[in-house]
Coordinates of N, CA and C and ligand atoms in Angstrom, one line a residue:
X6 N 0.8 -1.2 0.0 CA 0.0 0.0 0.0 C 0.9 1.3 0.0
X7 N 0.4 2.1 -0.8 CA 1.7 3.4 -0.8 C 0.5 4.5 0.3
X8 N 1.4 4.9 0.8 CA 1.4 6.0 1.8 C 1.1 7.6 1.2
X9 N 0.6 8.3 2.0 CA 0.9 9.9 1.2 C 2.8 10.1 1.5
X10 N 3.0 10.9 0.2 CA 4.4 11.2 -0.2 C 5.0 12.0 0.8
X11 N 4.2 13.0 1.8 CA 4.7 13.5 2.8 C 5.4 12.8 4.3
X12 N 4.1 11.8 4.4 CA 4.4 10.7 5.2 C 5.5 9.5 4.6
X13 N 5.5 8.9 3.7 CA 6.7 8.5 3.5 C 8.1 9.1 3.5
X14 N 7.9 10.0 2.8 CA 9.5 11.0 3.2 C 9.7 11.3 4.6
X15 N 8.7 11.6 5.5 CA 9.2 11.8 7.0 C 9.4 10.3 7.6
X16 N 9.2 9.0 6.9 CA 9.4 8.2 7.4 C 11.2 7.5 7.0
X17 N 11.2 7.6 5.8 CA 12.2 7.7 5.2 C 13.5 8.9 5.6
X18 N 13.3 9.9 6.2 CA 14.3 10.7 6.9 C 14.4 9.9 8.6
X19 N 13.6 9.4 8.9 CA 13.5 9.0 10.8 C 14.4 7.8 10.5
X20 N 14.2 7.0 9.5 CA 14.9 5.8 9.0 C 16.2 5.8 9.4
X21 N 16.8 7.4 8.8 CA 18.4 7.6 8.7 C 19.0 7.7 9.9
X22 N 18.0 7.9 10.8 CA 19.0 7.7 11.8 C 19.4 6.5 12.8
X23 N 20.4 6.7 13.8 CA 21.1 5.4 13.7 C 19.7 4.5 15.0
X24 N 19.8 3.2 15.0 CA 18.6 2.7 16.3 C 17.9 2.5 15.2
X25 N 17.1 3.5 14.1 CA 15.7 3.1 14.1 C 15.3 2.2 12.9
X26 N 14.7 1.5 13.0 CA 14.2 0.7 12.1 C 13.1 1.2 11.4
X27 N 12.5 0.4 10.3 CA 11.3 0.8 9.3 C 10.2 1.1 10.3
X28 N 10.3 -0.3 11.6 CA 9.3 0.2 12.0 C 8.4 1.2 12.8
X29 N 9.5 1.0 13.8 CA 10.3 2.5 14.7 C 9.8 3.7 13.9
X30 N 10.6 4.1 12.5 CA 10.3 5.1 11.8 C 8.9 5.3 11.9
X31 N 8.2 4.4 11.3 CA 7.0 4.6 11.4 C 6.0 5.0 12.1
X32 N 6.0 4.0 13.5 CA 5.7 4.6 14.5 C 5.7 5.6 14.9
X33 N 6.9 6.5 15.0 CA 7.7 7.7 15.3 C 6.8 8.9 14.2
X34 N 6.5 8.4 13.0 CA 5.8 9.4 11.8 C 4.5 9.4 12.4
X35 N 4.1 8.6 13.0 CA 2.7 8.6 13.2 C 2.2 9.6 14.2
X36 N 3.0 9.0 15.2 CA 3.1 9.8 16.4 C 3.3 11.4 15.9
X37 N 4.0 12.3 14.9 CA 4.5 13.2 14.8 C 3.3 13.9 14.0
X38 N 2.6 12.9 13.6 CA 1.4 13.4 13.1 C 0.0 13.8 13.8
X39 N 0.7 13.1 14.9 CA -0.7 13.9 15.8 C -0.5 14.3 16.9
X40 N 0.7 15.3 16.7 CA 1.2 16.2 17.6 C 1.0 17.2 17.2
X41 N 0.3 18.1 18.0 CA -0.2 19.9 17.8 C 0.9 20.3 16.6
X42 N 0.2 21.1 15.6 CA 1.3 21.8 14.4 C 2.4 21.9 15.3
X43 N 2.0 23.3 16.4 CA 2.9 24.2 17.1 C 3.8 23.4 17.6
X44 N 3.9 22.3 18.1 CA 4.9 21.1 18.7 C 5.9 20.3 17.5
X45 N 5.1 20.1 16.7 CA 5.6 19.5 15.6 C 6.8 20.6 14.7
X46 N 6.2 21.8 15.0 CA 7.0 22.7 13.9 C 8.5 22.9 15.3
X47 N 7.8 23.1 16.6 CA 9.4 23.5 17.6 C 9.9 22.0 17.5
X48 N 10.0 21.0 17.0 CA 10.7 20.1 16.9 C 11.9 20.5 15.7
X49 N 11.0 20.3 14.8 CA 11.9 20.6 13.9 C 12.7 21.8 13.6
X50 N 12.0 23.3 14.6 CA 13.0 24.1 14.6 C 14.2 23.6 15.7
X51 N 14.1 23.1 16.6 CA 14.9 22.6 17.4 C 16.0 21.9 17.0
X52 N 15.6 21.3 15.6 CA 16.9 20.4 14.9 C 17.5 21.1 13.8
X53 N 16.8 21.6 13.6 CA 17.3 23.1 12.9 C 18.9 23.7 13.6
X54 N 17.8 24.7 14.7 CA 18.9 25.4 15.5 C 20.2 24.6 16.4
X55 N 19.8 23.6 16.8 CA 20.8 22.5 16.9 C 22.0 22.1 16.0
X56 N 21.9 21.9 14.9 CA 22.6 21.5 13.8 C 23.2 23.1 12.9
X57 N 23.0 24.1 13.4 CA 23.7 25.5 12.8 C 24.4 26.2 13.7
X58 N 24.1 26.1 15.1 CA 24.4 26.3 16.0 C 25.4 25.8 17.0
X59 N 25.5 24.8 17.3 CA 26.5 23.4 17.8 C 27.5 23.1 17.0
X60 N 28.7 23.3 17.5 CA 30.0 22.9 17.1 C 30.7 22.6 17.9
X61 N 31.6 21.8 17.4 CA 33.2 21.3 18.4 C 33.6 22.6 18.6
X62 N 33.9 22.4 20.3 CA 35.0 23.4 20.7 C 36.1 23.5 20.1
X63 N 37.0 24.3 19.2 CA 38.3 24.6 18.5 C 39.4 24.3 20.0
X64 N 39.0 24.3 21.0 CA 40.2 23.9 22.1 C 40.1 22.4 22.3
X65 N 38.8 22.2 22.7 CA 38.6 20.6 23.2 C 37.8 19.6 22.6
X66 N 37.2 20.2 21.6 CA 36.7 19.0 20.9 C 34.4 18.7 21.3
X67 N 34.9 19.7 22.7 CA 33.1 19.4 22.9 C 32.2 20.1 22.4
X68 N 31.3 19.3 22.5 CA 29.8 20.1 21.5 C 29.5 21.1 22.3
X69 N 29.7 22.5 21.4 CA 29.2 23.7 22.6 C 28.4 24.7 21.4
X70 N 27.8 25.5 21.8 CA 27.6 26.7 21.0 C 28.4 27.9 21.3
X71 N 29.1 27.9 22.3 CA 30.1 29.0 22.2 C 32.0 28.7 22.7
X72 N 32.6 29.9 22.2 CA 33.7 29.4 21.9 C 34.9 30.3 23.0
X73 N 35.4 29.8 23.6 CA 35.8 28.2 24.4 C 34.1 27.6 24.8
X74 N 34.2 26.7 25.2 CA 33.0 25.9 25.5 C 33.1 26.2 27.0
X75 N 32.0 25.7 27.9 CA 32.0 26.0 29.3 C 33.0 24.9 30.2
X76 N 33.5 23.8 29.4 CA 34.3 23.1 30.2 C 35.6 23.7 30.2
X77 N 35.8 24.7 28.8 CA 37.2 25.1 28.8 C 37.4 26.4 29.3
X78 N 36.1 26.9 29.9 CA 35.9 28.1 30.7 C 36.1 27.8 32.1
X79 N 36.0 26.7 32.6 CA 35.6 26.4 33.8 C 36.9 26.4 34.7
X80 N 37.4 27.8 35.4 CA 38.3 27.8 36.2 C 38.6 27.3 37.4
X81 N 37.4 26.2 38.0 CA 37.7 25.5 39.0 C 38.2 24.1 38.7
X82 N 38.7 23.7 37.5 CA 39.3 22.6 36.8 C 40.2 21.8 36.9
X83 N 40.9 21.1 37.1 CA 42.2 20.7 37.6 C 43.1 21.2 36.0
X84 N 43.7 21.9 35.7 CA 44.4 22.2 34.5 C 45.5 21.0 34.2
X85 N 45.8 20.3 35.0 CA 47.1 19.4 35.1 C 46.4 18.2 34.2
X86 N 45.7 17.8 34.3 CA 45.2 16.4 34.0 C 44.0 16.8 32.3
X87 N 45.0 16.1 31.6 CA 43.7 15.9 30.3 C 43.2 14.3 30.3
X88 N 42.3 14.6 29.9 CA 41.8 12.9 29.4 C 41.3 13.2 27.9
X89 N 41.6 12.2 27.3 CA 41.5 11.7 25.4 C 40.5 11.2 25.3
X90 N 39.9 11.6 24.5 CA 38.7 10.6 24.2 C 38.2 10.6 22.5
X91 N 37.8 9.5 22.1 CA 37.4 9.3 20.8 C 36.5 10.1 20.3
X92 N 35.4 10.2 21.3 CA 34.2 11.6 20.6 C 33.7 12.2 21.5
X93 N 33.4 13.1 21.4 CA 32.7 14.3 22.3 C 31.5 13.7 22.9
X94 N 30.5 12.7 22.3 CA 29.9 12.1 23.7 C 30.5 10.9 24.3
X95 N 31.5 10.6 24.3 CA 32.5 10.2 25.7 C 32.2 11.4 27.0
X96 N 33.2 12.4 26.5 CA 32.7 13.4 27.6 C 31.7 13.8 28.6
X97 N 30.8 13.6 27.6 CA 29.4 13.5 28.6 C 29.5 12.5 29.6
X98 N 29.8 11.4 28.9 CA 29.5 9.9 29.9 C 31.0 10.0 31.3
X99 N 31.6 10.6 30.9 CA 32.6 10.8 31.7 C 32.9 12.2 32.9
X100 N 31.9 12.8 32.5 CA 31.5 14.2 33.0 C 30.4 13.3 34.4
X101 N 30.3 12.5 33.7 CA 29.2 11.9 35.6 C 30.1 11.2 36.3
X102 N 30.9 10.5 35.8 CA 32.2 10.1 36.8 C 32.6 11.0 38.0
X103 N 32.4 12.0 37.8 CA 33.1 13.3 38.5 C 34.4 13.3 38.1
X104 N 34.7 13.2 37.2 CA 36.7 13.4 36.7 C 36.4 15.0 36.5
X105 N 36.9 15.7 37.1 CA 36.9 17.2 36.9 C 38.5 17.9 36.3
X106 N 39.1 17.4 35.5 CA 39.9 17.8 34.3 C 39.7 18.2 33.2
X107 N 40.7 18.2 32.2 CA 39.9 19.2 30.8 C 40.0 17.6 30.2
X108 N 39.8 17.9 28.9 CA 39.5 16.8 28.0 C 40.0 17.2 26.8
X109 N 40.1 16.3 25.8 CA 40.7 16.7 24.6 C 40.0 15.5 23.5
X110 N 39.0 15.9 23.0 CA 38.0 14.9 21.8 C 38.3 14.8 20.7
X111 N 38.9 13.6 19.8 CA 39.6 13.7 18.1 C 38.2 13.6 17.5
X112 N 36.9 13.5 17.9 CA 36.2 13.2 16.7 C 36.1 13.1 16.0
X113 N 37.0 11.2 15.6 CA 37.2 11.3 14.7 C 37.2 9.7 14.6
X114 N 36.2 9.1 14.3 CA 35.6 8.1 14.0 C 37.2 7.2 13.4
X115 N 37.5 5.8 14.0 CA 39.0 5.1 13.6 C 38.4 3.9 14.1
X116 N 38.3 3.0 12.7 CA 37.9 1.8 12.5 C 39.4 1.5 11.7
X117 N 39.8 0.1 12.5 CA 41.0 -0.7 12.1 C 40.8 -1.5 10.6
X118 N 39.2 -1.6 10.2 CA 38.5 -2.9 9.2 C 38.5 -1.3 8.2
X119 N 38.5 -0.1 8.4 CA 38.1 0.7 7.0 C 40.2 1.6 6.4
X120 N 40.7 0.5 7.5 CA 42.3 0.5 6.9 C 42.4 2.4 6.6
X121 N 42.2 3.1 7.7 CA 42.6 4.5 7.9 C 43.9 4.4 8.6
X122 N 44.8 5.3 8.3 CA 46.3 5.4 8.6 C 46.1 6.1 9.6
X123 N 47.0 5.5 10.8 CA 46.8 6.7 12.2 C 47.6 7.6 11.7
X124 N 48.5 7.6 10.9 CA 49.3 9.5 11.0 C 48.2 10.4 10.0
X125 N 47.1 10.0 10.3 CA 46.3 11.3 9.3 C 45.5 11.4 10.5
X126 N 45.5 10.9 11.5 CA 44.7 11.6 12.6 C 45.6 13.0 13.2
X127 N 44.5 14.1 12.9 CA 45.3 15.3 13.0 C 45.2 15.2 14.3
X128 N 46.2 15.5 15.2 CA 47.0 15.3 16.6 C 47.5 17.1 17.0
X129 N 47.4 17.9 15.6 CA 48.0 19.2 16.2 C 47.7 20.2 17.1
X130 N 46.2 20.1 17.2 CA 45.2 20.9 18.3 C 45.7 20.3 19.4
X131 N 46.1 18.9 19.4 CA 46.2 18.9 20.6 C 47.9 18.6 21.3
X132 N 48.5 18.8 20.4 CA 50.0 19.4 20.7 C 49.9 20.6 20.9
X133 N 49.0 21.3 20.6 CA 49.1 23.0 20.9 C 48.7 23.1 22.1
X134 N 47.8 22.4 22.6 CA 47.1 22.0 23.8 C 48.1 21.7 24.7
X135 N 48.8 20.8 24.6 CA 49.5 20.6 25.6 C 50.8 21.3 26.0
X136 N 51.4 22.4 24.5 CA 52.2 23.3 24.3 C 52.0 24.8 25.5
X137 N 50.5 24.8 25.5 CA 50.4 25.7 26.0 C 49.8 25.6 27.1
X138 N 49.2 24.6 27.7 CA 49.4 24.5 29.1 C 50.1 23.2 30.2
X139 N 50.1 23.7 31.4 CA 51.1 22.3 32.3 C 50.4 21.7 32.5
X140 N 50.5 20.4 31.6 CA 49.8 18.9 31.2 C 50.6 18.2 32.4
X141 N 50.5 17.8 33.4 CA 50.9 16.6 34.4 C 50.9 15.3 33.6
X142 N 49.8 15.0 33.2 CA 48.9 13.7 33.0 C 48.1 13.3 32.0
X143 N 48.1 12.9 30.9 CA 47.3 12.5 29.6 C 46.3 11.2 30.0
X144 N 45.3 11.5 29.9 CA 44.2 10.1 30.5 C 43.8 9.3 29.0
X145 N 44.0 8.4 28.9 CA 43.4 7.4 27.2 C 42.6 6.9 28.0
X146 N 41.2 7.7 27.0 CA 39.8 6.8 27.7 C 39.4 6.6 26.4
X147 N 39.6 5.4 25.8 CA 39.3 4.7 24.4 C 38.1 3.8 24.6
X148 N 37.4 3.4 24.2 CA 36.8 2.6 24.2 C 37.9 1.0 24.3
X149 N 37.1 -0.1 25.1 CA 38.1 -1.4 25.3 C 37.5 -2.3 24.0
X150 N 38.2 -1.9 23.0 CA 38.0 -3.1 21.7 C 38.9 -2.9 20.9
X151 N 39.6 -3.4 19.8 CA 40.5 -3.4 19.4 C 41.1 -2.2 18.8
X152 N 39.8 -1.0 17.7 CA 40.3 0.0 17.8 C 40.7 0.7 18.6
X153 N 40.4 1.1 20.5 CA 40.9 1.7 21.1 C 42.0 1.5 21.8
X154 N 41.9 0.0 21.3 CA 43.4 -0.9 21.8 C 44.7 0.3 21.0
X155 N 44.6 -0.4 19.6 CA 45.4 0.4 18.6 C 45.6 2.0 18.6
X156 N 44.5 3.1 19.0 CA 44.4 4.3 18.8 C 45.5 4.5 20.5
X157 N 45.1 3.6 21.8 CA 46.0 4.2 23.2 C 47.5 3.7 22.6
X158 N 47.8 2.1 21.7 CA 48.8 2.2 21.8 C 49.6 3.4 20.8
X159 N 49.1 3.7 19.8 CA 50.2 4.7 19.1 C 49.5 6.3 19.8
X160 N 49.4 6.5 20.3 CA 48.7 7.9 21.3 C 50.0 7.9 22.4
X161 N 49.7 6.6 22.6 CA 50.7 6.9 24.1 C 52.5 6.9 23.8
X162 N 52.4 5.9 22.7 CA 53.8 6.1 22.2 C 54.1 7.5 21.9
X163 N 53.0 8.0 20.9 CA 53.8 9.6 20.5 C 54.1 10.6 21.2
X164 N 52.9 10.4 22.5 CA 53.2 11.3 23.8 C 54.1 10.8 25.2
X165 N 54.5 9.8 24.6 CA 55.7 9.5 25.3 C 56.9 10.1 25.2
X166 N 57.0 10.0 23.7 CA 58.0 10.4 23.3 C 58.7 12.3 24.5
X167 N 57.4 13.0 24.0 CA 57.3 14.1 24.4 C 57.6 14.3 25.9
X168 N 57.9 12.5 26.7 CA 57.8 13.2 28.1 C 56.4 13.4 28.8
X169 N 55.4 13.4 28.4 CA 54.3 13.6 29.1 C 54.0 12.6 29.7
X170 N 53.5 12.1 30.7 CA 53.0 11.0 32.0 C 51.7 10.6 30.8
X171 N 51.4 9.4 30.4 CA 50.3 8.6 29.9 C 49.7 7.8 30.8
X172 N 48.4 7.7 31.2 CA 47.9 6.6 31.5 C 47.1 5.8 30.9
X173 N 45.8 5.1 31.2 CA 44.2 4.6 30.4 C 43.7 4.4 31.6
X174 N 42.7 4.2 31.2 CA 41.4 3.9 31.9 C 41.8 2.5 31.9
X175 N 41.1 1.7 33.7 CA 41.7 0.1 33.7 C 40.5 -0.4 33.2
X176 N 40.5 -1.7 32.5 CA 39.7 -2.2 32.2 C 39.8 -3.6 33.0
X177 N 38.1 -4.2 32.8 CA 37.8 -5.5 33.5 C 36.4 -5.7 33.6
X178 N 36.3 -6.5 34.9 CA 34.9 -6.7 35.1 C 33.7 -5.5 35.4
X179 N 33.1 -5.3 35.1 CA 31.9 -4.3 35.1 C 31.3 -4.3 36.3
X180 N 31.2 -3.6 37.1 CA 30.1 -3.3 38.7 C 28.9 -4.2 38.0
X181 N 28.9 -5.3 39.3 CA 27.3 -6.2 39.0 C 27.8 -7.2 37.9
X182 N 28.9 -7.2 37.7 CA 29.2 -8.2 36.9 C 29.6 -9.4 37.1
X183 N 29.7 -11.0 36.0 CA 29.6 -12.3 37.0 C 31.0 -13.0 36.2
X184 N 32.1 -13.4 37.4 CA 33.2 -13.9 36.7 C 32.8 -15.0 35.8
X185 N 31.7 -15.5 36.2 CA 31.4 -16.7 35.4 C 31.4 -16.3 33.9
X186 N 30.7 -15.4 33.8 CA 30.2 -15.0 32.3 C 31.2 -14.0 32.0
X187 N 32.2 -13.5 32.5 CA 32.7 -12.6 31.5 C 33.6 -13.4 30.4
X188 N 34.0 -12.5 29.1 CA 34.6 -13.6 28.2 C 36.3 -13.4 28.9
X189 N 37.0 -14.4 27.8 CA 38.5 -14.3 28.6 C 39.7 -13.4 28.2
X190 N 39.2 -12.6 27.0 CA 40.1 -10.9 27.1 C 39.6 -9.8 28.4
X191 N 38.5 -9.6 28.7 CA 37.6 -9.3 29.9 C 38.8 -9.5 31.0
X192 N 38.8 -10.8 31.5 CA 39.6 -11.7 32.5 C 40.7 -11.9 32.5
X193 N 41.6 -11.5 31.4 CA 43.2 -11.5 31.4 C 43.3 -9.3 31.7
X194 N 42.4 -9.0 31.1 CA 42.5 -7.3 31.5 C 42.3 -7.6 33.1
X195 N 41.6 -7.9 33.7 CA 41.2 -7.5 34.6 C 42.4 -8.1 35.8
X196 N 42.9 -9.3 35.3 CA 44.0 -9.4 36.0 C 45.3 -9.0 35.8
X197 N 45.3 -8.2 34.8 CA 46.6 -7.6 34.5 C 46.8 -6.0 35.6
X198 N 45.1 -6.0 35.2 CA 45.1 -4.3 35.8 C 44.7 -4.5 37.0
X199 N 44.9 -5.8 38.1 CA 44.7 -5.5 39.3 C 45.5 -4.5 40.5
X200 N 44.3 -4.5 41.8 CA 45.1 -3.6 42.6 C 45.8 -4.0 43.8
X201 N 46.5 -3.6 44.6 CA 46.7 -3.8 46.4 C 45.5 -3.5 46.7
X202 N 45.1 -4.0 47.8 CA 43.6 -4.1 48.4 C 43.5 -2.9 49.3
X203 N 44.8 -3.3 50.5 CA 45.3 -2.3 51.2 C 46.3 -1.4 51.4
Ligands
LIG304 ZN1 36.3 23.4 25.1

């Protein structure tokens, strides 16, 4: 059965995004259709003004509308400690940890299977970054899978080189998690990165 052309194209744009399915989309079209104009139209101005408005911070990499962003404004910050991260919503997720240092986001999507060359990951923003302030401590918060394996190890090498203190994030078993079931990369991390108790 064909649809009206309006309704298919709003279902066919909900599509594009990542999660939803045909039928999701659909759902989601339906629903949009019987939401007050006035609701319907501030949605879409909202994705509007979102998407013209929001950009990477030129210092750190976070999604802000203005420039430094509020984390790189934020003078109660520990200046000494950066942490790395693959994309700007890392940050977020790491922003509830309470890690109160700056950050530094490549945004920049590094899959090992689409055979991208790490020396094209541009690294200069963030040599200027650490050129121009007293970096103690570089934090690799990569994701734990083989590209973030690859991305901490040549990261840490290059900032090694430089003298800067590297660490990562430890990885292992997960809070609420069952030695039974975890797999055995999981279980050799987690014993590698053990602590003293006391
Ligand atoms: Zn910033």
């Amino acid at each position: 059965m064909r649809l009206a052309r309006p309704l298919e194209n709003l279902i066919d744009r909900l599509q594009k995004l990542p999660g939803i399915g045909p039928k999701t989309a659909q759902r989601l079209a339906l629903f949009i259709l019987k939401m007050p104009v006035d609701e319907a139209r501030q949605l879409a101005q909202s994705i509007i003004v979102a998407r013209e408005k929001v950009f990477p911070c030129p210092h750190c990499g976070f999604l802000t509308d203005e420039n430094p962003c509020l984390i790189c404004r934020d003078t109660s910050r520990d200046r000494s400690l950066l942490c790395v991260v693959a994309d700007s919503s890392d940050i977020i997720a790491l922003e509830r940890s309470g890690y109160r240092g700056q950050y530094y986001a490549l945004n920049r999507g590094f899959n090992l299977m689409d055979d991208i060359d790490l020396g094209d990951i541009n690294l200069q923003p963030l040599q200027q970054l650490l050129a121009r302030e007293k970096i103690n401590e570089v934090i690799l918060a990569f994701n734990p899978d083989m590209d973030g394996e690859v991305l901490s190890r040549y990261m840490a090498v290059s900032l090694h080189r430089q003298g800067i203190k590297v660490t990562r994030l430890a990885h292992g078993l997960p809070v609420g998690g069952d030695i039974e079931f975890a797999d055995e990369i999981t279980l050799r991390m987690a014993i590698e990165g053990r602590k003293e108790c006391i």
